[in-house]
Tab-separated table of C-alpha atoms and ligand atoms in Angstrom:
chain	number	residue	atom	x	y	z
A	4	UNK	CA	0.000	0.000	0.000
A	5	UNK	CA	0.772	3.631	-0.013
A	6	UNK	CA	1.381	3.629	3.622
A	7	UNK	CA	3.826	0.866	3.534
A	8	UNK	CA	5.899	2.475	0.597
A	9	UNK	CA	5.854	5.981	2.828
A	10	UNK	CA	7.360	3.573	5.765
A	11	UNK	CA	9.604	2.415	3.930
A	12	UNK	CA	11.046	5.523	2.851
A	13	UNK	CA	11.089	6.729	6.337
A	14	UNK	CA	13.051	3.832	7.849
A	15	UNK	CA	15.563	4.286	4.991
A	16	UNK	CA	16.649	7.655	6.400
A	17	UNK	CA	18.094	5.421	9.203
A	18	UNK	CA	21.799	4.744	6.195
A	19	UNK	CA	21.376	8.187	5.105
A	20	UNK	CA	22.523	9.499	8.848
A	21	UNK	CA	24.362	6.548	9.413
A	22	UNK	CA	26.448	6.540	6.366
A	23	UNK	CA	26.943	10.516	6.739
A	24	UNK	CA	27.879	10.306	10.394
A	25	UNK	CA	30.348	7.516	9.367
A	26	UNK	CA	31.615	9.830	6.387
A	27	UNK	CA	31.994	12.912	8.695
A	28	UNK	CA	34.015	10.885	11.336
A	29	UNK	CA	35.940	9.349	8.847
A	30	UNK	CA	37.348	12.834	8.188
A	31	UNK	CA	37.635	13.896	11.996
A	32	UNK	CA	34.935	15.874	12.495
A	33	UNK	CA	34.371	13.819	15.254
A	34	UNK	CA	35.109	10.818	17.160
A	35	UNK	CA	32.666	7.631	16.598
A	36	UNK	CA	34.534	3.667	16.778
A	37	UNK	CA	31.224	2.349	16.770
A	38	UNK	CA	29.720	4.131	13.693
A	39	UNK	CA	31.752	1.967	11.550
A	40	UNK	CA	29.709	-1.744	12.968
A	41	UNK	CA	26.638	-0.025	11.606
A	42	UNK	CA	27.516	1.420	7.523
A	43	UNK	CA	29.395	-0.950	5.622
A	44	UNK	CA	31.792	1.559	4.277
A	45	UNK	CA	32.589	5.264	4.327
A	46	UNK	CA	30.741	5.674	1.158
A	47	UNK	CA	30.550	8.959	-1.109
A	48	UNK	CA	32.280	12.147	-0.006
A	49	UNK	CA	29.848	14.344	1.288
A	50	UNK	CA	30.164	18.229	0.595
A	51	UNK	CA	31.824	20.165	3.508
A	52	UNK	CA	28.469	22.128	4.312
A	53	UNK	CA	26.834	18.725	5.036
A	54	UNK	CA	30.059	17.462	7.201
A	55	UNK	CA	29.219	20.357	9.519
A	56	UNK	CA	25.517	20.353	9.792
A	57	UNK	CA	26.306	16.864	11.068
A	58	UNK	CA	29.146	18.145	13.143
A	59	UNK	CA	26.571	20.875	14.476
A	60	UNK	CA	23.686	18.275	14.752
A	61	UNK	CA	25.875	15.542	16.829
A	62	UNK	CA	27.467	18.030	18.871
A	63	UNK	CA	24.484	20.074	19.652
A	64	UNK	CA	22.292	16.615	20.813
A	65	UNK	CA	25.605	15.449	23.068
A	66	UNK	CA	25.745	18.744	24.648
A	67	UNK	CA	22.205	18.932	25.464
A	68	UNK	CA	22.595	15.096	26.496
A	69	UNK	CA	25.274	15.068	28.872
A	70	UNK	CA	23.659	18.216	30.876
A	71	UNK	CA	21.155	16.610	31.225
A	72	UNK	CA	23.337	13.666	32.700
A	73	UNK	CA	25.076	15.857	35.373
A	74	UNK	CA	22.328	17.481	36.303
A	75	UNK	CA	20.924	14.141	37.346
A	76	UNK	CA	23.721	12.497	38.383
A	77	UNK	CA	23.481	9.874	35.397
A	78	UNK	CA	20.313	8.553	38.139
A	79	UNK	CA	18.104	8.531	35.015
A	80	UNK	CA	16.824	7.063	31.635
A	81	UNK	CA	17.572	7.896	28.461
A	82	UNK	CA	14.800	6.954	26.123
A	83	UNK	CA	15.853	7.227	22.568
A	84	UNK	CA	12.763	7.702	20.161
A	85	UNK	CA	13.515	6.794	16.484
A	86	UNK	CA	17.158	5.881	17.432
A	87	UNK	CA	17.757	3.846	13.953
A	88	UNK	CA	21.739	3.217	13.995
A	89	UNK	CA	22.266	5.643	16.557
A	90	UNK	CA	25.645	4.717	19.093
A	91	UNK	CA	25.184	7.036	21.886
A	92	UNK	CA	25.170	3.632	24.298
A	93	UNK	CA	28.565	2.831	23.269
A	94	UNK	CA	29.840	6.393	23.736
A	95	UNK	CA	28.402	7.082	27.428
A	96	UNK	CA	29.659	3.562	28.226
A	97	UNK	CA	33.287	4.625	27.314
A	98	UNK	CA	32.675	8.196	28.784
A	99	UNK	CA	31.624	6.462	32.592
A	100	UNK	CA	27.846	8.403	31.528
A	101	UNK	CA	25.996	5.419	32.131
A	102	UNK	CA	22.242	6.321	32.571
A	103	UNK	CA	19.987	3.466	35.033
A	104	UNK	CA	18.653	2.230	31.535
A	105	UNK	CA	19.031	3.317	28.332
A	106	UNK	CA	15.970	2.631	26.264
A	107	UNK	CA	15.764	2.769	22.282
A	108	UNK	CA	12.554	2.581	20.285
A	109	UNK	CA	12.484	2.224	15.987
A	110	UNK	CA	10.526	0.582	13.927
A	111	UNK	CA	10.546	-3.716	14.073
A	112	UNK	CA	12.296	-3.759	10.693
A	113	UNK	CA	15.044	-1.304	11.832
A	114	UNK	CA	15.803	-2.673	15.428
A	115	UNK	CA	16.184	-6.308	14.213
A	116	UNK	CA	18.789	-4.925	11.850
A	117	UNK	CA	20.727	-3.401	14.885
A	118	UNK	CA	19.912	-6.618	16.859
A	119	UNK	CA	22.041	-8.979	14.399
A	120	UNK	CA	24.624	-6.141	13.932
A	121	UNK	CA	24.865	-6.043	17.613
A	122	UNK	CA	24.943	-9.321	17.921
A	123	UNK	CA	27.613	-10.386	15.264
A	124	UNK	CA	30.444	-7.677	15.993
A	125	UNK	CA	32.052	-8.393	19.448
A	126	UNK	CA	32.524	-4.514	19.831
A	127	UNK	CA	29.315	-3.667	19.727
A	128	UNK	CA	28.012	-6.671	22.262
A	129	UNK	CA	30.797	-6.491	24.712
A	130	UNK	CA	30.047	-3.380	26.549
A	131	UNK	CA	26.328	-4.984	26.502
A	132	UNK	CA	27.436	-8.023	28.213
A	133	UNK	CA	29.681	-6.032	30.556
A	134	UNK	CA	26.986	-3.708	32.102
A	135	UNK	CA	24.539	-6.728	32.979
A	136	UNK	CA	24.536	-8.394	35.852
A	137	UNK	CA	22.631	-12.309	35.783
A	138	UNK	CA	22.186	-14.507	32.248
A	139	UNK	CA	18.618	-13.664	31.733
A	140	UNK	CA	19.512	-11.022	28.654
A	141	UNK	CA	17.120	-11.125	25.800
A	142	UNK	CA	18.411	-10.861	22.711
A	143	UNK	CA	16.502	-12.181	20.018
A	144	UNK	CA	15.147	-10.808	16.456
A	145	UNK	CA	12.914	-8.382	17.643
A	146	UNK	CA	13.904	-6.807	20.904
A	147	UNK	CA	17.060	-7.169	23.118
A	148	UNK	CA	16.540	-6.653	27.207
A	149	UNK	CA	19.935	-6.164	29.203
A	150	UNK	CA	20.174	-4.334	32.824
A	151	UNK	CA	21.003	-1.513	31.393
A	152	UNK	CA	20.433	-1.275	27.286
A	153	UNK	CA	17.158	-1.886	25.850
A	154	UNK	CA	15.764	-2.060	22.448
A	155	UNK	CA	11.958	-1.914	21.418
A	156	UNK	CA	10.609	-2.166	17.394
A	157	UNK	CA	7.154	-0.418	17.642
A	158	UNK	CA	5.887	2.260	15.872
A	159	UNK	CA	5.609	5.943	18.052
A	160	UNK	CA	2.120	6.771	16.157
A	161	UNK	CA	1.138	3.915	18.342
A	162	UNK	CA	0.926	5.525	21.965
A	163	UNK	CA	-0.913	2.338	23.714
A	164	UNK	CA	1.928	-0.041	22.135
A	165	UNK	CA	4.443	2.563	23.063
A	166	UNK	CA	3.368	3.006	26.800
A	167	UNK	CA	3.081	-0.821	27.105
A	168	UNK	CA	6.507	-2.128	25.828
A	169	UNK	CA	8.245	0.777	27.551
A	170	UNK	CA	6.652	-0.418	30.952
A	171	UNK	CA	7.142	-4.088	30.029
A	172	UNK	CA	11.288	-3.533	30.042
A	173	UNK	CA	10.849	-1.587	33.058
A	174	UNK	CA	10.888	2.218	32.157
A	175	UNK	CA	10.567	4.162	35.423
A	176	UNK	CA	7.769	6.926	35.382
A	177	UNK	CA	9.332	7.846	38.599
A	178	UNK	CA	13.295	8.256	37.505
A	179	UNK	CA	14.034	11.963	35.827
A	180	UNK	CA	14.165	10.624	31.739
A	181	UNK	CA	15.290	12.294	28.966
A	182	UNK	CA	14.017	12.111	25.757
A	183	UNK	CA	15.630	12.304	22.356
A	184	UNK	CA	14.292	12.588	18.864
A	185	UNK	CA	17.036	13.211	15.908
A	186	UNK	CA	15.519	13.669	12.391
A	187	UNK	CA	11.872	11.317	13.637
A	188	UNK	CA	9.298	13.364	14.354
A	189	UNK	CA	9.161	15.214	11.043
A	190	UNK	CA	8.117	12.195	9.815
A	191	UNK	CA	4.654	12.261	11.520
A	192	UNK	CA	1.509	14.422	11.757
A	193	UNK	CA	1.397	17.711	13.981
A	194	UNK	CA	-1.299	15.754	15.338
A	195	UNK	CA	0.556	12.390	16.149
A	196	UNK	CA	4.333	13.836	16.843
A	197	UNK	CA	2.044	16.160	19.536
A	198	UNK	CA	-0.194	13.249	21.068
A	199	UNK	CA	3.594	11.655	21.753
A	200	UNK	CA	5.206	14.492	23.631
A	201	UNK	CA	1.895	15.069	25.519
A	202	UNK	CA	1.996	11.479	26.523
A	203	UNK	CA	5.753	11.820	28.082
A	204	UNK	CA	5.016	14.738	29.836
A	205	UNK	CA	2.027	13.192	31.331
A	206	UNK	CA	3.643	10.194	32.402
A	207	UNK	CA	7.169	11.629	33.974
A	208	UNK	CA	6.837	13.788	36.222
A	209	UNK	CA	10.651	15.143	35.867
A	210	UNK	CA	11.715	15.241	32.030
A	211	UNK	CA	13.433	16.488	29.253
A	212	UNK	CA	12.713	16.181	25.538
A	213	UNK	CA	15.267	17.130	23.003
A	214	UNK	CA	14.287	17.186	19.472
A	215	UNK	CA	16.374	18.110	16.286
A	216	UNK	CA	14.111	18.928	12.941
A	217	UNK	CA	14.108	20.750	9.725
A	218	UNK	CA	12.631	24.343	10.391
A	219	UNK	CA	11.440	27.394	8.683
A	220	UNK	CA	10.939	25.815	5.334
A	221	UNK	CA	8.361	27.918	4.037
A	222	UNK	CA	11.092	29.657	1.945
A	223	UNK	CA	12.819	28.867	-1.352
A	224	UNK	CA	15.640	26.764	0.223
A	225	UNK	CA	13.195	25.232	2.446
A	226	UNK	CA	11.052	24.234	-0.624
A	227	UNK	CA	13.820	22.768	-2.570
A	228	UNK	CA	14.222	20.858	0.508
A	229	UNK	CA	10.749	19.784	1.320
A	230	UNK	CA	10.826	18.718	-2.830
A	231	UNK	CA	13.725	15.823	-2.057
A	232	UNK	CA	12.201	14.279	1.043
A	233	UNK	CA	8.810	14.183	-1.009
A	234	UNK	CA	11.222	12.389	-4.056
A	235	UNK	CA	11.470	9.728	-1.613
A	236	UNK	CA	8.167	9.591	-0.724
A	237	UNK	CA	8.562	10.530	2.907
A	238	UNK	CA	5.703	11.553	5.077
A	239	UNK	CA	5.630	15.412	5.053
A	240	UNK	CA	2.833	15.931	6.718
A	241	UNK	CA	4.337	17.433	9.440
A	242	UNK	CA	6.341	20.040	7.995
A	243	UNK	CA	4.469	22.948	6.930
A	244	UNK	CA	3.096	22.758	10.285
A	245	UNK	CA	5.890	23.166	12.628
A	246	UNK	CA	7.517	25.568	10.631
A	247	UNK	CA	9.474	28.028	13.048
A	248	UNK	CA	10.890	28.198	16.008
A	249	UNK	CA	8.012	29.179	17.997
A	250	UNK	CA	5.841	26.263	16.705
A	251	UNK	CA	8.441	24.521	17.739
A	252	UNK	CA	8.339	25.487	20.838
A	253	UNK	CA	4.959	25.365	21.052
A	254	UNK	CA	4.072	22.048	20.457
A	255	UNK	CA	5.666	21.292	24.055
A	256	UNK	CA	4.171	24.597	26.023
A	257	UNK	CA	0.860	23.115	24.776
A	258	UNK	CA	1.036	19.427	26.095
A	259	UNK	CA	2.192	20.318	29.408
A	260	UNK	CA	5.885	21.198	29.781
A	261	UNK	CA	6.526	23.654	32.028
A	262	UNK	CA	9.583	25.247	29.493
A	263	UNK	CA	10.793	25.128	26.038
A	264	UNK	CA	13.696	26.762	24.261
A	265	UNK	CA	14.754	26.161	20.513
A	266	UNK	CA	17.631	27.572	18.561
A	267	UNK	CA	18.357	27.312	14.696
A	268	UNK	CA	21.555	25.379	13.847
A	269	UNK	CA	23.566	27.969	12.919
A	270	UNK	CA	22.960	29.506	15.946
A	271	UNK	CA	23.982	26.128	18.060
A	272	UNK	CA	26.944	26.557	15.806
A	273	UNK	CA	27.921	30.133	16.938
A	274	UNK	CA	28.016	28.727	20.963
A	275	UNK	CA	29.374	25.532	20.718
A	276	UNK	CA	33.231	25.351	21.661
A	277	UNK	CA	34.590	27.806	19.523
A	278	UNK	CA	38.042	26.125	19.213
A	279	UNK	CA	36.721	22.516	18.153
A	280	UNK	CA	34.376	24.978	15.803
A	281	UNK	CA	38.061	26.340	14.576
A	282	UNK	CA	39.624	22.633	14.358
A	283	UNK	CA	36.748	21.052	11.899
A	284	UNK	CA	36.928	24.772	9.757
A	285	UNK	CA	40.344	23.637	9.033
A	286	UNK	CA	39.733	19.705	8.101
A	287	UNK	CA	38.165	20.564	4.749
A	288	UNK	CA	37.683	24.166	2.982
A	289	UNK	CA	34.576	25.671	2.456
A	290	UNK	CA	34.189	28.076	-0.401
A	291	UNK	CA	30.636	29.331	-0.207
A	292	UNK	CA	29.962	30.559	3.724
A	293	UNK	CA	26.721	31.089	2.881
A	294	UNK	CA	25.583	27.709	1.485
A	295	UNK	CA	26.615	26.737	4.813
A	296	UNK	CA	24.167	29.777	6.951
A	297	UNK	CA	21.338	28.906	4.816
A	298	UNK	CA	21.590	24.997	5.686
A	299	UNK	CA	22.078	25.140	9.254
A	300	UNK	CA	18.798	27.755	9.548
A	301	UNK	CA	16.987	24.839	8.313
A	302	UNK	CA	17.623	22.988	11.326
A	303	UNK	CA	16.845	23.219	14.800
A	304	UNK	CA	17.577	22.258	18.304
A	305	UNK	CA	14.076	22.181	20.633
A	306	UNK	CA	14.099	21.625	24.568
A	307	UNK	CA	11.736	21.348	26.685
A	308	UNK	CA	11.541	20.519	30.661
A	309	UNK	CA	9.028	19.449	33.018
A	310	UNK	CA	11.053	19.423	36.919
A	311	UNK	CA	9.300	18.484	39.935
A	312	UNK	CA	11.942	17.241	41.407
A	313	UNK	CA	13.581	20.561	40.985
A	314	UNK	CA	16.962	19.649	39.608
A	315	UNK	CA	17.132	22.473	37.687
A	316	UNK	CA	16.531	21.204	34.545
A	317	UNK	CA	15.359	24.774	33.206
A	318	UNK	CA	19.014	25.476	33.189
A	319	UNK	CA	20.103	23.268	30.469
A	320	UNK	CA	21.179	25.510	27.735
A	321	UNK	CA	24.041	26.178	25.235
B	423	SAM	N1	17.775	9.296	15.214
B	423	SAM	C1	18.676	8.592	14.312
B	423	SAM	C2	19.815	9.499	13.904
B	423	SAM	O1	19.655	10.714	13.971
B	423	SAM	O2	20.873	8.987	13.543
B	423	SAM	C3	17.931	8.127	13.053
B	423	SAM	C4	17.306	9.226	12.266
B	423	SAM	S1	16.439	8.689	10.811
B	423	SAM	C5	16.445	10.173	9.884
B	423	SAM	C6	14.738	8.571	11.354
B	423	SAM	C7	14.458	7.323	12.179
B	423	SAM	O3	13.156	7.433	12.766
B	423	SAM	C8	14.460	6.055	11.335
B	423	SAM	O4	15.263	5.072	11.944
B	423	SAM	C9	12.993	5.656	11.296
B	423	SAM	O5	12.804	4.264	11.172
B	423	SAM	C10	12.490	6.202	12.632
B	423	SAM	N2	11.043	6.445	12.638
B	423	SAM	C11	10.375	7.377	11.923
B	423	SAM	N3	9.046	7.276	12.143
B	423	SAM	C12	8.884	6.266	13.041
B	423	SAM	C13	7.736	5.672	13.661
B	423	SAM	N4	6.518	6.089	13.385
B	423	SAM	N5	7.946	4.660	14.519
B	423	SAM	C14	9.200	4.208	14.802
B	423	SAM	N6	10.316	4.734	14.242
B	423	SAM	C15	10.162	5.737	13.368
């Protein structure tokens, strides 16, 4: 059906960031050893504007991240919506970031992919087997249940199924949790992407939800944009909806967080350590500054906070 072939498209754009984010640390933008277990090779070179909207993109989410971590003494859950080949797990497990649990949720078809990648490269499964404490791990096709890593193939436009599997693997309504969404919830409806931030902030009490998405793209760039997702028959729907930075933030002020920030890229670009900033300008040069402006306003960091527990969550900023 229709639906299927718009699915399918959507779990594809799982490669595209995994082969880019392999590409970009392949030329030291940053540091990944695990990216490598998940793209067969380091593939096309990617124009330097792109290298750095990934640089700003993985940066941005870490910094956000690992705030989030101190703040809470790494005595939370990381739930990680639309992960698809993500590796954070591997890189808080080297950095001694360790969350309670670490949850990850993608589509079946996606997570039993990572599943057999996980399960075939000793790299990948070692730091699994190392952070769990009796032999009752699950790890077959569909969903893999450690003490401390677990991955869940649903689909987030189903809340109920959501809700249930989280509980199921023991997510903790009680434990601050921290929410990520990288390049997913563009992919839904206003109406569904809002129905699943409304349901986190009514069920944890003490949150954060960080989500990175295309932006403004009611002008000509944006259009040109919009025009190649469509190409690949990706589900738009969403887009001309949550168009600026105030939607943005909106979406969260309206489903019951208590704040929300959101900054374009290029912004996030401007405040991030300005001497890494200087180290990755010099890896590859970059004729046309502006090529690289006009991409990273396309893009945007979101944040929002919900802190009974006072923690000072509000405070997480760049
Ligand atoms: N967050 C990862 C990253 O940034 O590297 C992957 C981003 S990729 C562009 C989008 C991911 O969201 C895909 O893995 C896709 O399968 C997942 N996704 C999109 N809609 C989804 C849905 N309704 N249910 C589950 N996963 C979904």
């Amino acid at each position: 059906t229709d639906s299927d072939t718009a699915d399918e498209a959507v779990r594809s754009t799982c490669d595209d960031a995994t082969i880019s984010k392999r590409y970009a640390t392949s030329r030291g933008y940053w540091t990944d050893p695990y990216v490598q277990y998940f793209a067969r090779s380091v593939g096309e070179r990617k124009a330097p504007e792109i290298n750095r909207g990934y640089y700003a993109r993985v940066r941005g989410m870490n910094h956000l991240l690992d705030a989030f971590l101190r703040k809470t003494k790494c005595d939370c859950q990381i739930v990680n919506l639309g992960a698809g080949l993500d590796t954070t797990f591997w890189r808080l497990k080297d950095e001694n970031l360790m969350p309670r649990k670490y949850f990850e949720v993608d589509f079946p078809m996606i997570v039993a992919r990572k599943i057999h990648n996980i399960k075939t490269k000793p790299p990948l499964s070692k730091p699994l087997i190392e952070t769990h404490s009796t032999d009752s791990l699950l790890l077959d096709g569909h969903c893999l249940d450690s003490d401390r890593f677990c991955i869940i193939g649903t689909d987030l436009r189903d809340i109920q199924g959501l809700d249930e599997k989280l509980r199921k693997f023991h997510l903790n309504p009680e434990l601050p949790t921290i929410f990520l969404s990288e390049c997913v919830l563009v992919y839904m409806t206003p109406d569904q992407s809002s129905k699943l931030v409304n349901w986190a902030s009514d069920t944890f009490h003490t949150a954060m939800f960080v989500n990175y998405e295309q932006v403004n793209m009611m002008d000509r760039f944006g259009q040109v944009m919009i025009e190649n997702l469509q190409r690949r028959q990706c589900n738009l729907a969403g887009v001309e909806v949550c168009q600026s930075l105030e939607s943005q933030k909106e979406r969260f002020l309206k489903t019951g967080w208590e704040n929300a920030d959101a900054l374009d890229m290029m912004t996030v670009y401007s405040v991030l350590p300005q001497d890494d900033v200087a180290r990755i300008e010099h890896l590859e040069f970059l004729d046309e500054k502006e090529l690289l402006q006009q991409l990273l306003q396309h893009y945007s960091i979101c944040w929002a906070t919900k802190d009974k527990l006072k923690l000072g969550l509000s405070q997480v900023a760049f």
